[in-house]
XYZ file of C-alpha atoms in Angstrom:
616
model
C 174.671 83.084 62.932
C 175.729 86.643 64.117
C 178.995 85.574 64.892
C 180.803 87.719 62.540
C 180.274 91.133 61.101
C 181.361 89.554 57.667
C 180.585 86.554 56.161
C 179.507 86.837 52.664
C 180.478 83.491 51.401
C 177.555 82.392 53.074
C 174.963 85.224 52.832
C 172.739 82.993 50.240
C 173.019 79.889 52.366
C 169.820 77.939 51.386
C 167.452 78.368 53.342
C 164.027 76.087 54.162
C 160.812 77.556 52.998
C 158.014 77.847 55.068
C 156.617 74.731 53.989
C 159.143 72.715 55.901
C 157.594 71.352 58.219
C 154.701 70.094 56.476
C 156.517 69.155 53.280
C 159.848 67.081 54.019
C 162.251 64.834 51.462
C 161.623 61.089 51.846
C 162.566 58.026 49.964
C 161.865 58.143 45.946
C 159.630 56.051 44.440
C 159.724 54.649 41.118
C 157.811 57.184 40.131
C 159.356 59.782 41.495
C 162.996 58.456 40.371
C 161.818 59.588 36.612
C 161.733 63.343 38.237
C 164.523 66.060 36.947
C 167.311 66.778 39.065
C 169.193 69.956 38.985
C 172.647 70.342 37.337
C 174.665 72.198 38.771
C 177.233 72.725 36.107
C 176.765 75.790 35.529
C 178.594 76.337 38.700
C 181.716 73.990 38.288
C 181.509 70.633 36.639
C 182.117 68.473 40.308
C 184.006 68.191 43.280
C 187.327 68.097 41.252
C 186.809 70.865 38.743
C 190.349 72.472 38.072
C 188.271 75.484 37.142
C 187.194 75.667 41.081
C 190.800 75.423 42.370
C 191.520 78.243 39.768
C 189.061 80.309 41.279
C 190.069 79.649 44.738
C 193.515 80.678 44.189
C 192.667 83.496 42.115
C 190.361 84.679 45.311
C 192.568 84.126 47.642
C 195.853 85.783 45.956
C 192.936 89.001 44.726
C 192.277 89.133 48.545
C 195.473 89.597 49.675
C 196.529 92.178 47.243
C 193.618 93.643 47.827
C 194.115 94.185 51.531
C 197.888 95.262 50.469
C 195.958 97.865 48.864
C 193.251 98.978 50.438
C 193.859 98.333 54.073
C 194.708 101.480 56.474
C 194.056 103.677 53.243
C 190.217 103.871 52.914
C 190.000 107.464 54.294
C 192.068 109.070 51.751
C 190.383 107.784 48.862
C 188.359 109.972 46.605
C 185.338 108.646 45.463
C 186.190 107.392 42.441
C 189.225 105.553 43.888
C 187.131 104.331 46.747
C 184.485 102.835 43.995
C 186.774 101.025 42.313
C 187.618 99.554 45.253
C 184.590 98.539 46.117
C 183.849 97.331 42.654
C 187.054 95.252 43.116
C 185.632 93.996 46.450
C 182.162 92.954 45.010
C 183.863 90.941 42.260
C 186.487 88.709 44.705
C 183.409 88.288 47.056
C 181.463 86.693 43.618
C 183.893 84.116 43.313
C 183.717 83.103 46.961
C 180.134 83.033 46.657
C 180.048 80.486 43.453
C 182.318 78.176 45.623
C 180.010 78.428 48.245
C 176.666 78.210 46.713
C 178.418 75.274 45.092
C 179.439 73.277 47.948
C 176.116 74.431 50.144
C 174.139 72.853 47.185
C 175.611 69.811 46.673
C 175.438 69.127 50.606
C 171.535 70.076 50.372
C 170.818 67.151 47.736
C 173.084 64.874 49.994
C 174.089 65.485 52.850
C 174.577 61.671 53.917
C 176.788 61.295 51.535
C 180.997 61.479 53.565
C 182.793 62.783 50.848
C 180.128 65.713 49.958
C 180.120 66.574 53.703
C 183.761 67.003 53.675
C 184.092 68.785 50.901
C 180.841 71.345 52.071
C 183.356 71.494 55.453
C 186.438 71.986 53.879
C 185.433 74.573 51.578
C 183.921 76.602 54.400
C 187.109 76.714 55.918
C 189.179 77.869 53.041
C 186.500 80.892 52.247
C 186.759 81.814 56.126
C 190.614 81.567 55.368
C 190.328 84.212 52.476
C 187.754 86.198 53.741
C 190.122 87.229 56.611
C 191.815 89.179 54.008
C 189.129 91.101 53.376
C 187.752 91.995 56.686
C 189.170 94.676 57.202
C 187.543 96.658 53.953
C 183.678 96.567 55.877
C 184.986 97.971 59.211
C 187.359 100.385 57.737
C 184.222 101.731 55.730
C 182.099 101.890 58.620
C 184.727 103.981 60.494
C 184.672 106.596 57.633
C 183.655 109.975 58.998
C 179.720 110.126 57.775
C 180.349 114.148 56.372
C 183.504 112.982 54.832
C 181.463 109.884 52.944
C 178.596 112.096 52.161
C 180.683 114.379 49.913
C 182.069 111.187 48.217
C 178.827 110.231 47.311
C 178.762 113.213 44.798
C 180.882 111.448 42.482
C 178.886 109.906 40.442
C 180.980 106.402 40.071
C 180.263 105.740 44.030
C 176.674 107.094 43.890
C 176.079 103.631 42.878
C 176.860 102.327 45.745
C 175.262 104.032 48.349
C 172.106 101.315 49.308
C 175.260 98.884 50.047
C 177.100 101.569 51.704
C 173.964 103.023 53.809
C 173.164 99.368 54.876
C 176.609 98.347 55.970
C 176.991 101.791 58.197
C 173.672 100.512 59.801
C 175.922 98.123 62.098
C 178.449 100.675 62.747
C 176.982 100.764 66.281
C 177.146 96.722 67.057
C 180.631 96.600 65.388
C 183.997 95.220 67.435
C 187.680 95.804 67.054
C 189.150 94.426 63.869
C 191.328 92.041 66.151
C 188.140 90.630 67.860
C 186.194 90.588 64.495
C 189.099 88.264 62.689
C 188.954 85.942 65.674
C 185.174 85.107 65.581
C 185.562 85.081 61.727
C 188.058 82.613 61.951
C 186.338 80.391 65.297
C 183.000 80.337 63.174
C 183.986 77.451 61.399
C 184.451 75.108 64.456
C 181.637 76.903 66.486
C 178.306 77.565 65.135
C 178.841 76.282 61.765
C 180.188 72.754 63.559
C 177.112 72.709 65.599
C 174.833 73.402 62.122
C 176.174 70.664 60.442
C 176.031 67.898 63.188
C 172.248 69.068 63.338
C 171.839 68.957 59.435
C 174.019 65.360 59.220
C 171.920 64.129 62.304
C 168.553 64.697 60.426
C 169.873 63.135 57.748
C 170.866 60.190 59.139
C 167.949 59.153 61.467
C 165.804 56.734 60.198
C 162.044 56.097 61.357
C 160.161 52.689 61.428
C 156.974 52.513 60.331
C 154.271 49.798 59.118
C 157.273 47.785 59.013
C 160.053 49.605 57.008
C 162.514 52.021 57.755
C 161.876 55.667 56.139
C 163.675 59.434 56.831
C 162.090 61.763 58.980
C 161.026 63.549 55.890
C 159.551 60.859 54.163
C 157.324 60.144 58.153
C 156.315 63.708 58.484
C 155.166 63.333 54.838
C 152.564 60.846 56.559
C 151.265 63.500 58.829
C 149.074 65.032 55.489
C 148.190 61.471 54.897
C 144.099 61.138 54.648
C 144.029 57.955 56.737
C 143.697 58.778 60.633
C 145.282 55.656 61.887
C 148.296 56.304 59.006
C 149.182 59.771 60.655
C 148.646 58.368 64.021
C 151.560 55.930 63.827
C 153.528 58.685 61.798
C 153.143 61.209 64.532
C 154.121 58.594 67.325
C 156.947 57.250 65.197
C 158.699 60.491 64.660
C 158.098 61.408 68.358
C 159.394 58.439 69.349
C 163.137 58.907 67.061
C 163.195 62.437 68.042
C 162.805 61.612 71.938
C 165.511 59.148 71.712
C 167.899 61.852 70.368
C 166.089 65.113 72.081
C 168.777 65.229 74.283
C 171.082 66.361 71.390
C 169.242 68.206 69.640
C 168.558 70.379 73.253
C 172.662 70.281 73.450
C 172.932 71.881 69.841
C 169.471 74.612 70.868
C 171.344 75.455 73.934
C 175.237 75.757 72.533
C 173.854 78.021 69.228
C 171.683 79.687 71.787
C 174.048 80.671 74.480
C 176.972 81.064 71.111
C 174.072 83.884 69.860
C 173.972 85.453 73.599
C 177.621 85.293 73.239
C 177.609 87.424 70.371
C 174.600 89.638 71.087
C 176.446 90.792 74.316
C 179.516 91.851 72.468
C 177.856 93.926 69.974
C 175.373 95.474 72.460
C 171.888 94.548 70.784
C 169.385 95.181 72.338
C 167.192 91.605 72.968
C 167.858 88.136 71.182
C 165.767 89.563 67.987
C 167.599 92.795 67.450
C 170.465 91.699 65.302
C 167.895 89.825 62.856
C 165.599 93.296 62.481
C 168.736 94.439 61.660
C 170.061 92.584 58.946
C 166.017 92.859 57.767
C 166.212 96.304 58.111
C 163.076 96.636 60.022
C 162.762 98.441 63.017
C 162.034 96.178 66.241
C 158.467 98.210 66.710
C 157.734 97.331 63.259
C 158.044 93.332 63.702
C 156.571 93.573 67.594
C 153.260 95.165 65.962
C 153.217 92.223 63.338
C 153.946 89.631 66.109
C 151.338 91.158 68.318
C 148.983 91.921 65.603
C 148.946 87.746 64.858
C 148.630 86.339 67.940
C 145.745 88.949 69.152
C 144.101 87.233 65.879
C 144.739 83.957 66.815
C 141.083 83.378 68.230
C 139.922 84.763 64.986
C 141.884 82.734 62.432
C 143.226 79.561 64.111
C 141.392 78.777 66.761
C 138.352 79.116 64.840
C 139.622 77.194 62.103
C 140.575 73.890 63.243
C 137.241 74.277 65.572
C 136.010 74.017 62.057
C 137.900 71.442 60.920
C 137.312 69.082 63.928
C 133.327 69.681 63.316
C 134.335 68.476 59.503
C 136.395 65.706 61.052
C 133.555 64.516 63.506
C 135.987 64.940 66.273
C 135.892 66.112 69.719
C 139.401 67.177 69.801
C 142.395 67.325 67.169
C 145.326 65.359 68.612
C 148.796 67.328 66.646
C 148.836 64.751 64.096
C 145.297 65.511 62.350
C 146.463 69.274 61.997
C 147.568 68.958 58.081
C 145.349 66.014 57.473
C 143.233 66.786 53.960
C 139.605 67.729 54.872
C 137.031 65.344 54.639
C 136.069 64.511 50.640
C 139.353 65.706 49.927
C 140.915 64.536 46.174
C 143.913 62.337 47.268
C 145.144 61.921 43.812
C 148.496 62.446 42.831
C 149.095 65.538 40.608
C 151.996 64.386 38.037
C 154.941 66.787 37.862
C 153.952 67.787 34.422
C 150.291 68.784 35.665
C 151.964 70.707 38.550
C 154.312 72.707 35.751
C 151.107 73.610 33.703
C 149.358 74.896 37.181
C 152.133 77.007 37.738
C 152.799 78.340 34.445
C 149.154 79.415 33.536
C 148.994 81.702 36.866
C 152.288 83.572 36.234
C 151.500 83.739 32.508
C 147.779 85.148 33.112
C 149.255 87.678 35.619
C 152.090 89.214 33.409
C 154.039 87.521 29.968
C 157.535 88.716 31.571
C 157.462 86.366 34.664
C 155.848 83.463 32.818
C 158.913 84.089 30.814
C 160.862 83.203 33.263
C 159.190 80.888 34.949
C 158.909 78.993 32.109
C 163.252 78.996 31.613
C 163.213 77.742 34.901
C 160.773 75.081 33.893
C 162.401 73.744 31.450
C 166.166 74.112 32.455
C 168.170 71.400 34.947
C 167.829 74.119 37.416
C 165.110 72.400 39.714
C 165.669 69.425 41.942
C 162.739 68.174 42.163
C 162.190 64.164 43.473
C 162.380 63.135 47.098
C 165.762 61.554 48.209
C 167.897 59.949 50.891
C 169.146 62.661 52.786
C 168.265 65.642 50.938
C 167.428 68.905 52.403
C 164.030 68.954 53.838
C 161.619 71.251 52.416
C 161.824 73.638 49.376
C 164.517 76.414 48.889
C 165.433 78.640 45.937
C 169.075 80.083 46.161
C 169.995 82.849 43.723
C 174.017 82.143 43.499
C 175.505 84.754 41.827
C 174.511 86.674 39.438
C 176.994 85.667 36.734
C 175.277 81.739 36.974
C 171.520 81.733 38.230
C 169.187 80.866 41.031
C 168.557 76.677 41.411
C 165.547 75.363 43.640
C 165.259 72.499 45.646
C 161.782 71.059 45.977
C 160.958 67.513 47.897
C 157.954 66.334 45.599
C 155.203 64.246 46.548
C 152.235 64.980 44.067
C 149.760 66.656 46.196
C 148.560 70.118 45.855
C 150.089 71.941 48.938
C 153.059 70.734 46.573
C 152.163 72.634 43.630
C 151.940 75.769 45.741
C 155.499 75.116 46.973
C 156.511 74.966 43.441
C 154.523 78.495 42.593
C 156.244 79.505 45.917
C 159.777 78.556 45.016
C 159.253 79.988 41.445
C 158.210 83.545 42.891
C 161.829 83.772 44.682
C 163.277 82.703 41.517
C 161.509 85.144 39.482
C 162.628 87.633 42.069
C 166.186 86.768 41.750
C 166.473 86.630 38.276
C 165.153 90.251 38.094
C 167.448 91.513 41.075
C 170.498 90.198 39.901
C 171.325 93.353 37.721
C 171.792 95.515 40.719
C 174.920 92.939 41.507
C 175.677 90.502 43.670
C 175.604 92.972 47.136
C 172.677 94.690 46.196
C 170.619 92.100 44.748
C 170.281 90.498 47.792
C 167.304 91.678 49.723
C 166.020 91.390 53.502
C 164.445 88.414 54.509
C 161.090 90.450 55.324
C 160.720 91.341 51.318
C 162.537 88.216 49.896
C 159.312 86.444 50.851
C 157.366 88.661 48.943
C 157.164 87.671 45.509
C 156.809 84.123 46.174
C 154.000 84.330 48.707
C 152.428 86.349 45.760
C 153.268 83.480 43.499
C 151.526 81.181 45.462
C 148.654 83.989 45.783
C 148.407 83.991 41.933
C 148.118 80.027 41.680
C 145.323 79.331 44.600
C 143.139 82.150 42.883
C 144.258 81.099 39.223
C 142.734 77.610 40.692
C 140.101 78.695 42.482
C 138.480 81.182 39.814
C 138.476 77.936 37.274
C 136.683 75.353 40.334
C 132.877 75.597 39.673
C 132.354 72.596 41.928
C 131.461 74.094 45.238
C 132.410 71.288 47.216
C 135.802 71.424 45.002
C 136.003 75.063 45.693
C 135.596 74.643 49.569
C 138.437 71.879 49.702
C 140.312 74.749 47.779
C 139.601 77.346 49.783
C 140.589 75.444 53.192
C 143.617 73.733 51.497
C 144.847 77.728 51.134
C 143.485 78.686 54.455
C 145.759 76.197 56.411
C 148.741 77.022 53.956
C 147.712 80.334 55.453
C 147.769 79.610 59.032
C 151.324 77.735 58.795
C 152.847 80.550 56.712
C 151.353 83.225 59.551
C 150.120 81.873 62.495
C 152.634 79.175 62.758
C 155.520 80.632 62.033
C 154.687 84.082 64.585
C 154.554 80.894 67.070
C 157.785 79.732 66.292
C 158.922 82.879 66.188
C 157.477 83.405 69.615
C 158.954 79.969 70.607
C 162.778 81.165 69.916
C 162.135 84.291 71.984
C 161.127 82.173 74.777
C 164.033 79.594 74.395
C 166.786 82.440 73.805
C 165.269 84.673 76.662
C 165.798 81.438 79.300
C 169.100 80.821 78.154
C 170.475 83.830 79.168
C 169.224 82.299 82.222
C 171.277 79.055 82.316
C 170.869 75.772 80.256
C 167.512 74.714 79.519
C 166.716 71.185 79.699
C 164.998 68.865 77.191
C 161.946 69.239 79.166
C 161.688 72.732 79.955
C 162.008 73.414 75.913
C 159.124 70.706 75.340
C 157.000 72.563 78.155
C 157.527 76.127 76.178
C 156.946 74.264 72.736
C 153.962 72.781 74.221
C 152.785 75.931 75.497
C 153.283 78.452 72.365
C 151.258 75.499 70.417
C 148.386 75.546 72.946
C 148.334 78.943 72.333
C 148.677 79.781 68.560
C 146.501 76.279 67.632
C 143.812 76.815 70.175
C 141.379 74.512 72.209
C 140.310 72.591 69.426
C 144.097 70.341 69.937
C 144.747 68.101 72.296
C 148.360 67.671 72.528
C 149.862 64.382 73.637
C 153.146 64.341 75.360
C 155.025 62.923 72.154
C 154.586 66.290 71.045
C 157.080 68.107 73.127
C 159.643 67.152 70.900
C 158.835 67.629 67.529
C 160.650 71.300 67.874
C 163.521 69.730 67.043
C 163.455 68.827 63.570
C 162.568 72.638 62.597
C 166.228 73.789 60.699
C 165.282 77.576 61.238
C 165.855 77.385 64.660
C 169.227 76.234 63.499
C 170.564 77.634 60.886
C 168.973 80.880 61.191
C 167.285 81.864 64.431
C 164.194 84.630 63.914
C 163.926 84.160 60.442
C 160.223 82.563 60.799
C 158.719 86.198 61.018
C 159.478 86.993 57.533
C 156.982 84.207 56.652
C 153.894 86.361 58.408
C 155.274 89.690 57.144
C 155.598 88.298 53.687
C 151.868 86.324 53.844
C 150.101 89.605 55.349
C 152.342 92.135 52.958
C 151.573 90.012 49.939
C 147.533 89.843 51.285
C 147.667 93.733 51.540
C 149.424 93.964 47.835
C 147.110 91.400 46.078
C 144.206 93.446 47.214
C 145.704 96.538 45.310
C 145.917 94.501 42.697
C 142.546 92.895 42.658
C 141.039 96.631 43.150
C 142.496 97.009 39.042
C 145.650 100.073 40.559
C 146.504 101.353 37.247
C 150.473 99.837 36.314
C 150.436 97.201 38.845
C 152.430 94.993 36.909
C 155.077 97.920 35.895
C 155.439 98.492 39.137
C 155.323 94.884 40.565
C 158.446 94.051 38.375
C 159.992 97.344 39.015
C 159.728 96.363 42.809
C 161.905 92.897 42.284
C 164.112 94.415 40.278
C 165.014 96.919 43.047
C 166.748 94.037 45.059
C 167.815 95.109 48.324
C 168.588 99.043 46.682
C 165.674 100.279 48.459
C 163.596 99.663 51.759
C 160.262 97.982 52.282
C 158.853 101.565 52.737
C 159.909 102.856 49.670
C 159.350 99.466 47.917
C 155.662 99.961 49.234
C 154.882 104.014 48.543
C 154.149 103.366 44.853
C 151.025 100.717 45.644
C 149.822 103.081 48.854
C 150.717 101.181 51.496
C 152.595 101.355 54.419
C 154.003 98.618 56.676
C 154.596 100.444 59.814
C 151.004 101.671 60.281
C 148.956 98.896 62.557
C 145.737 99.438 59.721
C 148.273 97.268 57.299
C 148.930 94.415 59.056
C 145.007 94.160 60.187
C 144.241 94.243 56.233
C 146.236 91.180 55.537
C 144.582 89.292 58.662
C 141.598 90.255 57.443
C 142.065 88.327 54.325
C 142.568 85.076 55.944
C 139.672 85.772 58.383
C 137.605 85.926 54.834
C 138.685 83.030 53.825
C 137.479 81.808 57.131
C 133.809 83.385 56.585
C 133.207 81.646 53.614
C 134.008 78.344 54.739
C 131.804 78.914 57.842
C 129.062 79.810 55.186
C 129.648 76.798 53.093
């Protein structure tokens, strides 16, 4: 939400990956109730730790000292003075952030559960309590004169702070009075974050009927990928049915979070809905408008002619929405244990460099994965670094099929990532969406061709290679339609309130459009943009998805062409965190994102794909 300038308690939120909407928690089997779940002890022990108290009251009495300190006096400081301050600053803001990341995960593996969902609430409150104290600090630094700050930055001790310091200044323009800025700190608790959690607890909460038993939603939209027609048939109705007896919620929370963002965007004078979420990517808007553009010019080339394709495979005139992630014809339905899935994953990291299989393999076999559907648990697959003085934890949802392996290499990569960032810190290990996707996409890159280069069976190998392709398509195609979805929705509701319908028409229309003529949409399908928590909980994200997939297609081929120190300078490149920009990130491999060639190169890796299953 880009209600407040500062909110750092909940800058590593969990977020869904891209998988979501294909891969979505359900109800645990017996098998699956043998699966590892995370512990998050490394945290605080529960609910009623004294140790989290300790640290809450530490925070908040550091925070007000702090401002007794600081506050009015920024200006005068040297910059050694005004590096200790910010070193004193980074370290409060820590201890929020375990409490948080503690109370955000528990409410991810339960969020059913009354007493967790109090707790998650109440402990958002009391870190929007303390962070008032320290409000001030980011808008006094962005008032500094920019000479004045530049001479600073000779001293040595504050040097090593100037990626945090050059990409705070970077909202000086969209930033309010320090009166106005407190308030919509302080509202954001029973505004947008209120309206997140009714959508989150909602989710949770609805049940589906199907063949005769009740299920979650996740556990029905697991059906969709189920190889019997007739099974994803009554899925697909099912869910549309639930989520069109409740649209007209879900449209109140779209609109409210919509017109709250308008709100907001006003105030700070951005530009168009997307502009605060470049921002806080730190990419330019031309930048993501030639990636979005770039995608859906290609959608004839990649989609459309895909799932043409796939309804020839299918012996089907049309595709109705529910056949979209259905396995290919001759597809292997088995179920790939958990331990198969770990040995997939840990082969491809280990063949591509010993340091991340290294890793991987800690994360493998520590309580730091939660890994088994579940009764309202998170939908989807996250990984959320913490803090750097704990680590990352991931939250998968399970099921034994392959596109869940690749979730699990996916997952892995951000781990990897911010294992390796966390020495810059806990500010500047965090980096922009747009490269945080980067070294899992590549993770998931190094697993399909890890599988792939050991499938001699070229039947195998095609199921393979259009298993990836449509992992492909939802990771790029899909998600620049979502993304072109939001800038629809948000665009009308500066407009007035849209209704139910009206978002189902512009849902319907984006699909027809990214998915091609090969679908035939039926009209329970104007609703399923509700249960999509991106929309939600962080509006515009979905682009990073495309820029990652196409980045990661442009660095792989680098890679494949044998660029002397790849690896060196792969690792180098996650250990960077969010110190340096995508541009410089990219310089050392030869490419560069803002040039139209790049984004055609990672297209035309998909479109490959493509050409050999034509062929085959």
């Amino acid at each position: 939400m880009e209600q407040s300038m500062h909110a750092p308690h909940s800058r590593h939120f969990p977020l869904l990956s891209a998988q979501a909407d294909a891969q979505s928690a359900g109800q645990a089997t017996t098998a699956e109730s043998a699966l590892p779940r995370w512990d998050l002890s490394a945290l605080y022990a529960g609910m009623d730790d004294p140790a989290l108290e300790a640290d809450l009251l530490a925070a908040a009495e550091q925070a007000r000292a702090f401002g007794q300190q600081y506050q009015g006096r920024l200006a005068g400081l040297s910059g050694h003075d005004l590096a200790a301050a910010l070193n004193t600053f980074e370290a409060i803001e820590e201890k929020l952030g375990r409490a948080g990341s503690y109370a955000s995960l528990l409410f991810a593996a339960d969020s059913s559960d009354p007493a967790i969902s109090r707790f998650n609430q109440s402990m958002n409150e009391r870190l929007t309590v303390i962070s008032g104290d320290l409000l001030f600090f980011t808008l006094e630094l962005n008032r500094l004169d920019e000479d004045a700050l530049q001479a600073r930055l000779a001293d040595p001790a504050l040097a090593r702070w100037q990626p945090y310091l050059r990409d705070a200044r970077m909202y000086r323009p969209h930033q309010l009075s320090d009166e106005v800025e407190k308030v919509l700190l302080e509202k954001s608790v029973t505004g947008a974050q209120s309206w997140c959690r009714l959508f989150d607890e909602t989710i949770a909460a609805l049940r589906v009927t199907l063949d005769g038993r009740e299920m979650t939603v996740g556990e029905a939209l697991n059906r969709l990928s189920d190889t019997n027609r007739d099974t994803r048939a009554r899925a697909g109705k099912a869910v549309g049915a639930v989520f069109g007896e409740n649209v007209r919620l879900f449209s109140l929370i779209t609109n409210t979070l919509a017109k709250d963002k308008s709100i907001a965007d006003g105030l700070r004078h951005y530009a168009r809905p997307t502009s605060a979420r470049n921002l806080s990517n730190m990419v330019e808007d031309n930048v993501v408008d030639a990636l979005v553009s770039a995608v859906k010019a290609d959608y004839p080339r990649l989609s459309h002619r895909y799932y043409a394709l796939k309804a020839r495979w299918m012996g089907l005139d049309k595709l109705e929405h529910w056949d979209r992630n259905a396995p290919p014809p001759g597809s292997d339905d088995r179920e790939i244990p958990w331990t198969e899935a770990k040995a997939i994953v840990q082969k491809a990291y280990d063949g591509f460099d010993p340091r991340l299989g290294k890793i991987i393999n800690t994360f493998l076999t520590s309580p730091w994965i939660d890994v088994p559907p579940a009764p309202g648990k998170s939908p989807g697959a996250f990984a959320h670094p913490t803090v750097p003085s704990a680590h990352p934890y991931i939250l998968l949802n399970y099921h034994g099929r392959i596109r869940d392996v690749m979730t699990l290499a996916h997952e892995l990569g951000h781990g990897v990532h911010q294992v390796l960032a966390a020495r810059q810190g806990y500010f500047m290990s965090d980096t922009p969406l747009t490269l945080a996707e980067t070294a899992s996409v590549f993770g998931e890159m190094l697993t399909f061709q890890s599988l792939l280069e050991a499938e001699t069976d070229p039947v195998r190998r095609r199921l393979l290679l259009a298993a990836k392709v449509e992992d492909m398509l939802n990771t790029v195609v899909r998600q620049v339609a979502f993304y072109d979805f939001e800038t629809r929705v948000h665009d009308e509701r500066r407009k007035g309130e849209l209704l139910p319908e009206r978002i189902g028409e512009i849902w319907r229309t984006v699909q027809t459009e990214s998915l091609g003529p090969a679908f035939h949409f039926t009209p329970d399908y104007d609703v399923f943009w509700a249960y999509i928590p991106h929309f939600i909980h962080s509006p515009f994200y979905v682009y990073a998805y495309a820029f990652g997939d196409c980045l990661v297609n442009a660095l792989y081929g680098v890679f494949r062409e044998g660029a002397a120190g790849f690896q060196d300078k792969y690792v180098a490149m996650l250990e960077a965190g969010g110190t340096l920009r995508h541009r410089e990130l990219l310089a050392p491999f030869g490419l560069d994102a803002s040039e139209p060639a790049f984004w055609r190169k990672g297209l035309d890796v998909i479109s490959g794909f493509i050409d050999e299953l034509e062929q085959g």
